[in-house]
PDB file of C-alpha atoms in Angstrom:
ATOM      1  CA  UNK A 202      -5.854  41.823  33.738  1.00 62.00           C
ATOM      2  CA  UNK A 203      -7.941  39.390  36.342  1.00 63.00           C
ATOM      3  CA  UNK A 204     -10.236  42.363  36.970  1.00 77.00           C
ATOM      4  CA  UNK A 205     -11.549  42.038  33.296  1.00 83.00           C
ATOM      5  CA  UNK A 206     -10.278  38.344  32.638  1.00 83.00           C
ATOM      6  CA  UNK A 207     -12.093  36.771  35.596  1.00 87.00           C
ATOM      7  CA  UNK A 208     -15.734  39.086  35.494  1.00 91.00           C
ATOM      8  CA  UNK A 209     -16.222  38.630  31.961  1.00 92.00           C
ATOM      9  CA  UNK A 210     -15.644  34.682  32.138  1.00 88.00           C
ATOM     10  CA  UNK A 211     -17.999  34.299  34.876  1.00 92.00           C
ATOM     11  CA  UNK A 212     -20.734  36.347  32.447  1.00 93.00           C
ATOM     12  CA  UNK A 213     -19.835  33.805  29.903  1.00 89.00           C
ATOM     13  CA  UNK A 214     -20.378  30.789  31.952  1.00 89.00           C
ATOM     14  CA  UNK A 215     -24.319  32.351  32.723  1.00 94.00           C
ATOM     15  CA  UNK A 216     -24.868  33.097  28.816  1.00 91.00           C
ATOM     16  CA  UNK A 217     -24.266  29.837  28.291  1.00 87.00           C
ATOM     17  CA  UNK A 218     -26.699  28.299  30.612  1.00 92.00           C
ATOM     18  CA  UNK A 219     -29.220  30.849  29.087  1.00 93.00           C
ATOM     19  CA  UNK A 220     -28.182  29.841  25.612  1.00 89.00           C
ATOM     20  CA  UNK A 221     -28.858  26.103  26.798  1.00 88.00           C
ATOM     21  CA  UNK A 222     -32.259  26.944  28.089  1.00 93.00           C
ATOM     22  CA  UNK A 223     -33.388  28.866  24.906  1.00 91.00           C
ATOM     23  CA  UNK A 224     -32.155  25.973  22.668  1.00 86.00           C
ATOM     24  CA  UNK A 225     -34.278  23.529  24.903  1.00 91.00           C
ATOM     25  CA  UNK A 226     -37.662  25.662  25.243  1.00 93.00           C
ATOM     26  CA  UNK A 227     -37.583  26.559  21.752  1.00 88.00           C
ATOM     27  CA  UNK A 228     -38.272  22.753  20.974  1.00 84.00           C
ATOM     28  CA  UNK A 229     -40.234  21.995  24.113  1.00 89.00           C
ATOM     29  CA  UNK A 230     -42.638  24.628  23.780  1.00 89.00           C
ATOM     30  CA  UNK A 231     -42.653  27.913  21.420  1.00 88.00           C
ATOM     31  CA  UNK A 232     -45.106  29.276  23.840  1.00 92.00           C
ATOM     32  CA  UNK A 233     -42.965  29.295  26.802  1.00 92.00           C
ATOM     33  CA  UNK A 234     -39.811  30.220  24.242  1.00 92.00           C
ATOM     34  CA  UNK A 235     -42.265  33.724  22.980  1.00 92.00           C
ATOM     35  CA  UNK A 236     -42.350  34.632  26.942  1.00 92.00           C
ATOM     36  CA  UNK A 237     -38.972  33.645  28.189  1.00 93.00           C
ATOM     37  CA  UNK A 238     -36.699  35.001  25.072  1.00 94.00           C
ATOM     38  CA  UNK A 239     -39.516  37.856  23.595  1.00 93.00           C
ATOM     39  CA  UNK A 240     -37.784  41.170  22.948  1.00 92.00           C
ATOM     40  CA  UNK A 241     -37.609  42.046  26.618  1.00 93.00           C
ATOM     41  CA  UNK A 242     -36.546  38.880  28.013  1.00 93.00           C
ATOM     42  CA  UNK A 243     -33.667  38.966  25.900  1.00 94.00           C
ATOM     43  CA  UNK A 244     -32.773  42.145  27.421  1.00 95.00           C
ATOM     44  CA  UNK A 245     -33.141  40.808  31.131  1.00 96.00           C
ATOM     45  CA  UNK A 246     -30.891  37.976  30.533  1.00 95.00           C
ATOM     46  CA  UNK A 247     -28.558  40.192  28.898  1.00 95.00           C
ATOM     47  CA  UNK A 248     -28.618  42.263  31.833  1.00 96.00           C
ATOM     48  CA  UNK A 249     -28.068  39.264  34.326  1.00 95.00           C
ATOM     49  CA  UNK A 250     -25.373  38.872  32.922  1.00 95.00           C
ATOM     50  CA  UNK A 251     -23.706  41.941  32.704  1.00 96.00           C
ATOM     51  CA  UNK A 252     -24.695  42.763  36.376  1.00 96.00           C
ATOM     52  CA  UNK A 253     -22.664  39.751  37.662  1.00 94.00           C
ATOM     53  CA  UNK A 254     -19.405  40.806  35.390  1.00 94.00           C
ATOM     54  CA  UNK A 255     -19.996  44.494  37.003  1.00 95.00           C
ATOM     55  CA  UNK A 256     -19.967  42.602  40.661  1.00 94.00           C
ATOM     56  CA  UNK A 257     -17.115  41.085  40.065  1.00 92.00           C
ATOM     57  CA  UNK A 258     -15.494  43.538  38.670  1.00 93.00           C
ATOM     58  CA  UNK A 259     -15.703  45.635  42.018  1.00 94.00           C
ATOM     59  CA  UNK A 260     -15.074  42.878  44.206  1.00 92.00           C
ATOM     60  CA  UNK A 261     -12.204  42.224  42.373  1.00 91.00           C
ATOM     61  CA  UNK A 262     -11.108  45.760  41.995  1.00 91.00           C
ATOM     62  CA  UNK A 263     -11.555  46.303  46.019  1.00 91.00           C
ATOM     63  CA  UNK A 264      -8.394  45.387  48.193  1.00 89.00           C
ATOM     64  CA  UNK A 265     -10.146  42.727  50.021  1.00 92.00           C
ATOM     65  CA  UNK A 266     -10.154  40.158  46.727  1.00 92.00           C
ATOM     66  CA  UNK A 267      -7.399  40.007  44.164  1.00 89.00           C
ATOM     67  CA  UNK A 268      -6.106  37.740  41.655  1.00 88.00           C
ATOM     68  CA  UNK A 269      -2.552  38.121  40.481  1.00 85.00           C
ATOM     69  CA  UNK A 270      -0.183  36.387  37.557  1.00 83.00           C
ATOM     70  CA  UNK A 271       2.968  34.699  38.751  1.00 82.00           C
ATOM     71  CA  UNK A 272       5.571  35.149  36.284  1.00 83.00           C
ATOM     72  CA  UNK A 273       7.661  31.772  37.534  1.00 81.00           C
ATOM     73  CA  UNK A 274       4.952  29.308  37.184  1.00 78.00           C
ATOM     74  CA  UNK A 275       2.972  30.595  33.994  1.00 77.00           C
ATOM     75  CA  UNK A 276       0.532  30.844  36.117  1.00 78.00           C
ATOM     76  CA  UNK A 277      -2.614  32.869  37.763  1.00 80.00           C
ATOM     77  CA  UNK A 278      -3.939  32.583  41.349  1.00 83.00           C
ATOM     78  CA  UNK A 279      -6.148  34.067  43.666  1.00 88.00           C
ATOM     79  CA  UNK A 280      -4.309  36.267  46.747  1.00 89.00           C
ATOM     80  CA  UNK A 281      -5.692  34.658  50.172  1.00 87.00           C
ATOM     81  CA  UNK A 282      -3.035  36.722  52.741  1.00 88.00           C
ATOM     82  CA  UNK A 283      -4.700  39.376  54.404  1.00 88.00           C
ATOM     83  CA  UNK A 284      -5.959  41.997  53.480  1.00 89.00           C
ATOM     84  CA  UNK A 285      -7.291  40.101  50.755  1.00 89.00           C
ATOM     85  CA  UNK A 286      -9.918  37.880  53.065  1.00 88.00           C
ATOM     86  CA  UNK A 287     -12.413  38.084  50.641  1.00 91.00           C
ATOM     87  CA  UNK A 288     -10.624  35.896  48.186  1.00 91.00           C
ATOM     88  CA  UNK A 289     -11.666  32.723  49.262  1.00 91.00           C
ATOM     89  CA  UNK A 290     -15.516  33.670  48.988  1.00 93.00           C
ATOM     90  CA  UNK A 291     -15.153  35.334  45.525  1.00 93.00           C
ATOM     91  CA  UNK A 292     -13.240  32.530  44.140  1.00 90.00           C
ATOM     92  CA  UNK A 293     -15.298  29.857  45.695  1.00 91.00           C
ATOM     93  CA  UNK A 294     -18.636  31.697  44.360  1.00 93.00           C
ATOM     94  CA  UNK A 295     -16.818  31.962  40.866  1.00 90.00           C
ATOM     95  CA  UNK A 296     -16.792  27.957  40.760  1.00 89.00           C
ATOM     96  CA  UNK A 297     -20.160  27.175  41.779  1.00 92.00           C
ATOM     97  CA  UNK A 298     -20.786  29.709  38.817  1.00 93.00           C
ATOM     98  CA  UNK A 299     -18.187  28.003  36.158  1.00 89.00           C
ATOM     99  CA  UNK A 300     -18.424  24.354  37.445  1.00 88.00           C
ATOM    100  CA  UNK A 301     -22.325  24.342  38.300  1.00 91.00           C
ATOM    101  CA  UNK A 302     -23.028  26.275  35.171  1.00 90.00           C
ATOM    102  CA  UNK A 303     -21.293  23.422  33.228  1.00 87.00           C
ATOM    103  CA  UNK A 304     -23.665  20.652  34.450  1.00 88.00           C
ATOM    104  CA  UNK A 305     -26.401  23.152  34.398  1.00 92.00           C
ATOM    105  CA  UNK A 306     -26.135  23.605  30.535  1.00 88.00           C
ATOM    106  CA  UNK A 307     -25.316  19.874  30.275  1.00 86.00           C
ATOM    107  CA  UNK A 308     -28.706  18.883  31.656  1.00 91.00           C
ATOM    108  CA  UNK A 309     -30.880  21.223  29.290  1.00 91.00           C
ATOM    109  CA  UNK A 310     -28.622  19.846  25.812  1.00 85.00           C
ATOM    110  CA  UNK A 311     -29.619  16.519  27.333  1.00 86.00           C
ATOM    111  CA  UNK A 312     -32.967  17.640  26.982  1.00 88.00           C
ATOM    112  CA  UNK A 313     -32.255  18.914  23.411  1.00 83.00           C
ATOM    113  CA  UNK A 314     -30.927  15.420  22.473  1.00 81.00           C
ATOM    114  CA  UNK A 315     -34.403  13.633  23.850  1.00 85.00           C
ATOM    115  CA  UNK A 316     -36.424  16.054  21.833  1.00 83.00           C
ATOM    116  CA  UNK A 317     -34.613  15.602  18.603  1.00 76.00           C
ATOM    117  CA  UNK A 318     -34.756  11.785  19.102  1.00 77.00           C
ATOM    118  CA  UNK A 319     -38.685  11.535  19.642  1.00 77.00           C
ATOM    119  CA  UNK A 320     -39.109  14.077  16.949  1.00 71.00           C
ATOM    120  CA  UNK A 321     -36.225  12.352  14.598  1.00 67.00           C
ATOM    121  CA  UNK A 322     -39.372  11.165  11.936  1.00 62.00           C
ATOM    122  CA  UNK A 323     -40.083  15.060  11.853  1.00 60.00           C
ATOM    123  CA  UNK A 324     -36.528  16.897  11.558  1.00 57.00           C
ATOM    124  CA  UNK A 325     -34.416  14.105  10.388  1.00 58.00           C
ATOM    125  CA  UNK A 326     -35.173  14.931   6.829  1.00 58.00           C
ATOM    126  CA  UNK A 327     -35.165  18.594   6.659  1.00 59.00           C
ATOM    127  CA  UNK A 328     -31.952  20.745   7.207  1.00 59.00           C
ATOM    128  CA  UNK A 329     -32.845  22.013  10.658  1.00 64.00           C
ATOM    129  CA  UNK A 330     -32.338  18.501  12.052  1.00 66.00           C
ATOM    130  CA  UNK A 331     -28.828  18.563  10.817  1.00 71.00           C
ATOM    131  CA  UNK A 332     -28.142  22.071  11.606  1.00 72.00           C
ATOM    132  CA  UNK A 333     -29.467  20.845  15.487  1.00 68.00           C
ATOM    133  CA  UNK A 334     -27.025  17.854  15.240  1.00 73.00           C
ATOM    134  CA  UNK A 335     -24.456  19.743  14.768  1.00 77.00           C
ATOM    135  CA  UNK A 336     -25.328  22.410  17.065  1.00 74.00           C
ATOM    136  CA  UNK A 337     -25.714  19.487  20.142  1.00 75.00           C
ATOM    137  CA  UNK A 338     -21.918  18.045  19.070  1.00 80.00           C
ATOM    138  CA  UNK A 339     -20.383  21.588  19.066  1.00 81.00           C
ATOM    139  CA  UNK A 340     -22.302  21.693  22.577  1.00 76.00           C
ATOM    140  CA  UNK A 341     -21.175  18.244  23.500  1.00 79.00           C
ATOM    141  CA  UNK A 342     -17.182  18.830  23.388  1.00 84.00           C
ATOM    142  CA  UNK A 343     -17.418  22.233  24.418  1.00 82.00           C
ATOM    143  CA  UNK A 344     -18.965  21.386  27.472  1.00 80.00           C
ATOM    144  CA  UNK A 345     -16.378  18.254  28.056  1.00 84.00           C
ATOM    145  CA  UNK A 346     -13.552  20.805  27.845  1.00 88.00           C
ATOM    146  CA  UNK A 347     -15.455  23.136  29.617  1.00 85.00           C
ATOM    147  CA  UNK A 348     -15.428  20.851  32.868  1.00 85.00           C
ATOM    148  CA  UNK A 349     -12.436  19.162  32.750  1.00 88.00           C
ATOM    149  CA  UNK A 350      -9.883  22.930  32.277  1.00 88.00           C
ATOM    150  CA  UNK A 351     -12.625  24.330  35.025  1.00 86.00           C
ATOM    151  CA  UNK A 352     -12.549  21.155  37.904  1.00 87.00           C
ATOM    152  CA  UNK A 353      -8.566  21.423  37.426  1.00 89.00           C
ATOM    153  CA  UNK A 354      -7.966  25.080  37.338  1.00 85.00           C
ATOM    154  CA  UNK A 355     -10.164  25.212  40.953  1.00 83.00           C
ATOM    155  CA  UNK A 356      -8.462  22.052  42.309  1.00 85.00           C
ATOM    156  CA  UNK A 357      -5.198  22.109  40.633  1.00 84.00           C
ATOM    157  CA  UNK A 358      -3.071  22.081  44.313  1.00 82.00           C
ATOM    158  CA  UNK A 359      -5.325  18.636  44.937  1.00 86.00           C
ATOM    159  CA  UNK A 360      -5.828  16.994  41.264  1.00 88.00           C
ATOM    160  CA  UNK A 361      -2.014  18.595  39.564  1.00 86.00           C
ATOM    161  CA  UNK A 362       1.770  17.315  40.617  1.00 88.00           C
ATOM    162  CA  UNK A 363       3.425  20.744  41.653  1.00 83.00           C
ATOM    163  CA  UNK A 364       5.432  21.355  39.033  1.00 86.00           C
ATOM    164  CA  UNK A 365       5.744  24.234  36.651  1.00 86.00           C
ATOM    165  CA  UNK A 366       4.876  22.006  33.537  1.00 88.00           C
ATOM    166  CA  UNK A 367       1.106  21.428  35.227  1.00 88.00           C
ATOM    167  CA  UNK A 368       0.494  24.875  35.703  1.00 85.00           C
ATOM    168  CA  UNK A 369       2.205  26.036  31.942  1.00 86.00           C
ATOM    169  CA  UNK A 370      -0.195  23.624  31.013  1.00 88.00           C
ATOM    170  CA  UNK A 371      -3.169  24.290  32.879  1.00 88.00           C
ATOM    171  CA  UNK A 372      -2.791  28.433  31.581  1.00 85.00           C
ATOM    172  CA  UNK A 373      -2.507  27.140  28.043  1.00 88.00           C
ATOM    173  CA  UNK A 374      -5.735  25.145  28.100  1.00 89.00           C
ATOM    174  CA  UNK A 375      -7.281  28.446  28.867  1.00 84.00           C
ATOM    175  CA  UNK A 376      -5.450  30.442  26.114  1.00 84.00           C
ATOM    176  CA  UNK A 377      -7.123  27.032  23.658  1.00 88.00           C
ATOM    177  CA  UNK A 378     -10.344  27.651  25.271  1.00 84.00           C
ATOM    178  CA  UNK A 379     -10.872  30.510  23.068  1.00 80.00           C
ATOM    179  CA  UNK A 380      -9.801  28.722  19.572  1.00 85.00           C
ATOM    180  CA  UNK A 381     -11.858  25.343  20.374  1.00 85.00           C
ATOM    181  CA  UNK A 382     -15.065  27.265  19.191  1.00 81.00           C
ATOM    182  CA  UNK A 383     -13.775  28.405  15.546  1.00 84.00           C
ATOM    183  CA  UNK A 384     -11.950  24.828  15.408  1.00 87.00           C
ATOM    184  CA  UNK A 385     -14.810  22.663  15.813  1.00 86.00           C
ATOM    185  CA  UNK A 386     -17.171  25.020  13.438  1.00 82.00           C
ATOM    186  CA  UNK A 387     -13.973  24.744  10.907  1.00 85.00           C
ATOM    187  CA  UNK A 388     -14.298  20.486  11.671  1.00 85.00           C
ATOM    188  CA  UNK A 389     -18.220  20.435  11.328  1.00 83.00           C
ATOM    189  CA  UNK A 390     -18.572  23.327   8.086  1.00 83.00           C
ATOM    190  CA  UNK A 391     -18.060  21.448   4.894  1.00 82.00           C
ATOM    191  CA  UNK A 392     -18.421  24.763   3.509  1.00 84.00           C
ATOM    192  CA  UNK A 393     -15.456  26.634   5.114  1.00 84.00           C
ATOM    193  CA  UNK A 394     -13.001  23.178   5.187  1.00 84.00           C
ATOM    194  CA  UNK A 395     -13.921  23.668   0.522  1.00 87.00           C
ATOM    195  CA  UNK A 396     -12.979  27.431   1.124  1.00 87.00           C
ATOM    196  CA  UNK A 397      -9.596  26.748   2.647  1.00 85.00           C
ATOM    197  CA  UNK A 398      -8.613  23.812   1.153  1.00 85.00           C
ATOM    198  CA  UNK A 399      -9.163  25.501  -2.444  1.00 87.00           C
ATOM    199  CA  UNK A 400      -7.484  29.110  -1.115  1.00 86.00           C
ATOM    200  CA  UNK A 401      -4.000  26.177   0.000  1.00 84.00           C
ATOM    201  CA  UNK A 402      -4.753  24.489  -3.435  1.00 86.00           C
ATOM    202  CA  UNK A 403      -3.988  28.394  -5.168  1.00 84.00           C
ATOM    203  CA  UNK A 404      -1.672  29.199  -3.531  1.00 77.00           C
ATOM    204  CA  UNK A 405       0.508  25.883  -3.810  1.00 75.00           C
ATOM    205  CA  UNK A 406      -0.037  26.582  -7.888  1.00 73.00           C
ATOM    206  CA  UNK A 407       0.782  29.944  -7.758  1.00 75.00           C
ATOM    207  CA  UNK A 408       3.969  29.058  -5.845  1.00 73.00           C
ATOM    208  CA  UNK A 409       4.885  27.049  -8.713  1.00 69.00           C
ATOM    209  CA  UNK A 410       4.303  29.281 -11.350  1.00 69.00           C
ATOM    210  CA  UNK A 411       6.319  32.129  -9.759  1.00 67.00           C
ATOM    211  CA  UNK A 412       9.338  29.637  -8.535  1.00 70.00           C
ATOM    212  CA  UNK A 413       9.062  28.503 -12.690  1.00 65.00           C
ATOM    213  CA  UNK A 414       9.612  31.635 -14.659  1.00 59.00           C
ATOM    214  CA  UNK A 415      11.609  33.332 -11.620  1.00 56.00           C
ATOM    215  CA  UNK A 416       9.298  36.723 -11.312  1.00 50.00           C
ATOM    216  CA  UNK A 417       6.485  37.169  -8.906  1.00 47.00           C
ATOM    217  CA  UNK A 418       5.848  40.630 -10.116  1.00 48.00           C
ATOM    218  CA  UNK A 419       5.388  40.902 -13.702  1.00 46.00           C
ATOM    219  CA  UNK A 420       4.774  38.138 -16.081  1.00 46.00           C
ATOM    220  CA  UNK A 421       5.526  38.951 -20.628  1.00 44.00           C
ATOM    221  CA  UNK A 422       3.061  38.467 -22.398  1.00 43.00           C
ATOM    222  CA  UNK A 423       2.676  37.683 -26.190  1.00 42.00           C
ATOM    223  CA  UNK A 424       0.388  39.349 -29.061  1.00 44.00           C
ATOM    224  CA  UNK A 425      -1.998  36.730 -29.691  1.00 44.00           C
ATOM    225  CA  UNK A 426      -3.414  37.143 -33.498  1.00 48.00           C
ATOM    226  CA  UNK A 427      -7.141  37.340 -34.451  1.00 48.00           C
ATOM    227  CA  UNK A 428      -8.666  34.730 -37.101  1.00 49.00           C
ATOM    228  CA  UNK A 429      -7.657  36.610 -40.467  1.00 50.00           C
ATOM    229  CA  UNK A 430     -10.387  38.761 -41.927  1.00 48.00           C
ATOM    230  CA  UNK A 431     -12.078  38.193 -44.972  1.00 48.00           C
ATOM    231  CA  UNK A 432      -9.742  40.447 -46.743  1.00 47.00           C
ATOM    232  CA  UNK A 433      -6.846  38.076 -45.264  1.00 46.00           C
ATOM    233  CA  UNK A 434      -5.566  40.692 -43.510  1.00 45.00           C
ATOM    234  CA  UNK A 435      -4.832  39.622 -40.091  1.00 45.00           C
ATOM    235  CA  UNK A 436      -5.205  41.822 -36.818  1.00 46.00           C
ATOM    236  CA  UNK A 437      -3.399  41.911 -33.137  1.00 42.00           C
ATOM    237  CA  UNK A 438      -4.827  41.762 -29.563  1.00 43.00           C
ATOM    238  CA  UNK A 439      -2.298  43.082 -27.613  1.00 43.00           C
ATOM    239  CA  UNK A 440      -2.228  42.055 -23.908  1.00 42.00           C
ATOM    240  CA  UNK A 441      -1.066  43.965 -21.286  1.00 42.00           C
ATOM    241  CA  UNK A 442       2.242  43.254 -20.420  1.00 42.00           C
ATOM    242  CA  UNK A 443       2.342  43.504 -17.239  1.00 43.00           C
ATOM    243  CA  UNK A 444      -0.154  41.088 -15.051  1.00 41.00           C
ATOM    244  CA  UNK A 445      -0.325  42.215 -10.954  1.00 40.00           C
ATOM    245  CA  UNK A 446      -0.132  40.111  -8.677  1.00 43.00           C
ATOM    246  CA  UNK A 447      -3.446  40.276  -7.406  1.00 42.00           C
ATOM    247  CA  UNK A 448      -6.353  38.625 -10.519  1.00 41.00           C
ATOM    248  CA  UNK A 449      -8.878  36.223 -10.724  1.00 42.00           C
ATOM    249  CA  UNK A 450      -7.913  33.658 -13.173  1.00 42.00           C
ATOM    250  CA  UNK A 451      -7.693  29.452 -13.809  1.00 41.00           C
ATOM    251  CA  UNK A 452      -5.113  27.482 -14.629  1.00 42.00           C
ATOM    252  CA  UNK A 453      -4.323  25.269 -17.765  1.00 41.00           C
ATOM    253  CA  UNK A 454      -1.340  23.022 -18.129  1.00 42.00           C
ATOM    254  CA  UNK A 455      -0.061  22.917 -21.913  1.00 40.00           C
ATOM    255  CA  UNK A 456       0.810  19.534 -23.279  1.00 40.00           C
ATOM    256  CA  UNK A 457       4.626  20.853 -23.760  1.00 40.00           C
ATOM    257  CA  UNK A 458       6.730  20.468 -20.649  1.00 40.00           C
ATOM    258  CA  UNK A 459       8.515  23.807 -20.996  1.00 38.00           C
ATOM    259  CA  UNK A 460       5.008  25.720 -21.654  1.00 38.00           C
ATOM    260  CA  UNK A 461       2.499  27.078 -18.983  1.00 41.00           C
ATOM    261  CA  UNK A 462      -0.861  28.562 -20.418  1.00 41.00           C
ATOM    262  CA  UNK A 463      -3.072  30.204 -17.872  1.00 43.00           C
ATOM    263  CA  UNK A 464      -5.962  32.089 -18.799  1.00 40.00           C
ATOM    264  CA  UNK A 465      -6.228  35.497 -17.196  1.00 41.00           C
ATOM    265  CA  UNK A 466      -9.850  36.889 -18.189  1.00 40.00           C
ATOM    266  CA  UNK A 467     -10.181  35.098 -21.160  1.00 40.00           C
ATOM    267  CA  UNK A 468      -6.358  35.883 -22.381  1.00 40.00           C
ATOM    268  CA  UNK A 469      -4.266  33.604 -22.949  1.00 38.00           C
ATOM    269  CA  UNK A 470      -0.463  33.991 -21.455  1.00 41.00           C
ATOM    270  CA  UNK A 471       2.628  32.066 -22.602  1.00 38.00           C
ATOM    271  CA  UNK A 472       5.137  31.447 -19.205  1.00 41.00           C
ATOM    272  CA  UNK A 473       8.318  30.030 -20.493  1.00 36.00           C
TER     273      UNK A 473
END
């Protein structure tokens, strides 16, 4: 698990240096953004990347530089008894990568920040200047996280009490470092937060209908007559009688306490 936890985290930490750099050259000059991040470029930093997963992958893979989990503290460390004497050089060049890479990202959304603010008159009417705002908070907090879980996890027997709790801890801001992203888009989308609060809103109502009338499955249904004909004969719209649980429909509360209309495709249902 650290030979594909550890490489693929370190590529991370670089694609988000190069992400940094892109956002700042695209507003600092589109020429220099066309010839650093043109169709090619793309592909080199891409491949950067991926070539210092692959390198870590071997080292990490060879039996001079391991990292194991230990079950008792919740926790996962590098092995620095021999033969493993490249350990200390792998995991010291994996921080420079993680904790330099931090500051390194921080400095070019710095950048990003003094660009939107001198060209504020320009952007902050138009969409893309909120879009960018949002964009440099997202970066913001990440990158806080970012270098606080990274300066402990390297210097946790210096900076941590030695105690289990630390360490649980410590592993679990790692498992969170993977949910921060979704749950700061989910804070900053108005979009998404309407989407999910209306999906609770349904279901809540649906809860009550089906905890009502006692049947989640089926729900009778009554022949609802047409407006009588000119002949004053009067016809019947039968509705199906059985409804699945699965429709698009809207609710309407009757004035009657022990009725419940809802309108299912322009049908009208009577839940006693």
């Amino acid at each position: 698990m650290g030979v594909l936890a550890t490489p693929f985290y370190v590529a991370y930490a670089i694609m988000t240096v190069i992400l940094a750099i892109n956002r700042f050259v695209q507003l600092a000059s589109p020429t220099w953004d066309r010839l650093l991040f043109s169709s090619k470029g793309v592909k080199a930093w891409i491949g950067l990347a991926s070539l210092s997963c692959l390198i870590y992958m071997i080292a990490l893979s060879s039996p001079y530089a391991s990292i194991v989990y230990y079950p008792d503290w919740y926790s996962w460390d590098y092995v620095h008894t021999p033969p493993n004497n490249l350990s200390i050089v792998v995991q010291k060049v994996e921080e420079v990568i993680e904790i330099g890479g931090i500051f390194v990202a921080a400095f070019f959304y710095g950048g990003v920040l003094l660009l939107l603010c001198r060209t504020r008159h320009i952007f902050k009417s138009s969409k893309n200047y909120r879009v960018e705002a949002k964009i440099l908070i997202q970066a913001v907090v990440i990158t806080v996280y970012c270098t606080i879980l990274n300066v402990f996890w390297h210097n946790y027997q210096v900076l941590l009490p030695a105690s289990i709790w630390s360490y649980m801890a410590l592993n679990f801001m790692w498992i969170f470092n993977s949910g921060i992203y979704p749950l700061i888009y989910f804070i900053l989308n108005k979009t998404i937060r309407e989407k999910v609060r209306r999906a609770a809103i349904t279901r809540v109502e649906l809860s009550h209908v089906f905890n009502r009338n006692g049947d989640h499955k089926a729900i009778t249904t009554t022949t609802i007559p047409k407006r009588p004909s000119c002949s004053g004969e009067t016809d019947g719209s039968k509705v199906s009688t059985t409804v699945k649980q699965k429709w698009r429909k809207r609710f309407t509360v009757s004035s009657s306490p022990f009725i419940k209309t809802e309108t299912i495709q322009g049908k009208i249902l009577f839940l006693t």
